[in-house]
């Protein structure tokens, strides 16, 4: 369960970074 949450957080961070970089 903890690993899944960690992976989700990583994906979220990556997505936010991508959006900021694209702007």
GROMACS .gro file of N, CA and C in nm:
model
   69
    1UNK      N    1   0.085  -0.120   0.000
    1UNK     CA    2   0.000   0.000   0.000
    1UNK      C    3   0.088   0.125   0.000
    2UNK      N    4   0.189   0.126   0.086
    2UNK     CA    5   0.274   0.246   0.095
    2UNK      C    6   0.347   0.268  -0.037
    3UNK      N    7   0.393   0.159  -0.099
    3UNK     CA    8   0.465   0.171  -0.226
    3UNK      C    9   0.376   0.233  -0.332
    4UNK      N   10   0.249   0.193  -0.333
    4UNK     CA   11   0.156   0.246  -0.432
    4UNK      C   12   0.139   0.397  -0.413
    5UNK      N   13   0.123   0.439  -0.288
    5UNK     CA   14   0.107   0.582  -0.260
    5UNK      C   15   0.231   0.658  -0.305
    6UNK      N   16   0.348   0.601  -0.278
    6UNK     CA   17   0.473   0.667  -0.316
    6UNK      C   18   0.480   0.683  -0.468
    7UNK      N   19   0.443   0.576  -0.539
    7UNK     CA   20   0.446   0.582  -0.687
    7UNK      C   21   0.347   0.688  -0.736
    8UNK      N   22   0.231   0.694  -0.673
    8UNK     CA   23   0.130   0.793  -0.714
    8UNK      C   24   0.185   0.934  -0.694
    9UNK      N   25   0.248   0.958  -0.581
    9UNK     CA   26   0.305   1.089  -0.553
    9UNK      C   27   0.412   1.124  -0.656
   10UNK      N   28   0.494   1.026  -0.692
   10UNK     CA   29   0.600   1.051  -0.790
   10UNK      C   30   0.539   1.088  -0.924
   11UNK      N   31   0.436   1.015  -0.965
   11UNK     CA   32   0.370   1.043  -1.093
   11UNK      C   33   0.309   1.184  -1.091
   12UNK      N   34   0.249   1.218  -0.979
   12UNK     CA   35   0.186   1.350  -0.967
   12UNK      C   36   0.292   1.460  -0.980
   13UNK      N   37   0.405   1.441  -0.909
   13UNK     CA   38   0.513   1.541  -0.916
   13UNK      C   39   0.564   1.554  -1.059
   14UNK      N   40   0.579   1.439  -1.124
   14UNK     CA   41   0.629   1.441  -1.263
   14UNK      C   42   0.530   1.515  -1.353
   15UNK      N   43   0.402   1.488  -1.335
   15UNK     CA   44   0.301   1.554  -1.416
   15UNK      C   45   0.301   1.705  -1.395
   16UNK      N   46   0.309   1.748  -1.270
   16UNK     CA   47   0.310   1.892  -1.240
   16UNK      C   48   0.433   1.956  -1.302
   17UNK      N   49   0.548   1.890  -1.289
   17UNK     CA   50   0.671   1.945  -1.345
   17UNK      C   51   0.659   1.959  -1.496
   18UNK      N   52   0.600   1.858  -1.560
   18UNK     CA   53   0.584   1.863  -1.706
   18UNK      C   54   0.495   1.980  -1.746
   19UNK      N   55   0.386   2.000  -1.672
   19UNK     CA   56   0.292   2.108  -1.705
   19UNK      C   57   0.363   2.244  -1.690
   20UNK      N   58   0.440   2.259  -1.582
   20UNK     CA   59   0.509   2.386  -1.558
   20UNK      C   60   0.612   2.410  -1.667
   21UNK      N   61   0.682   2.303  -1.707
   21UNK     CA   62   0.786   2.319  -1.809
   21UNK      C   63   0.724   2.353  -1.944
   22UNK      N   64   0.606   2.297  -1.974
   22UNK     CA   65   0.542   2.322  -2.104
   22UNK      C   66   0.493   2.466  -2.114
   23UNK      N   67   0.459   2.527  -2.002
   23UNK     CA   68   0.404   2.664  -2.006
   23UNK      C   69   0.508   2.766  -2.049
   0.00000   0.00000   0.00000
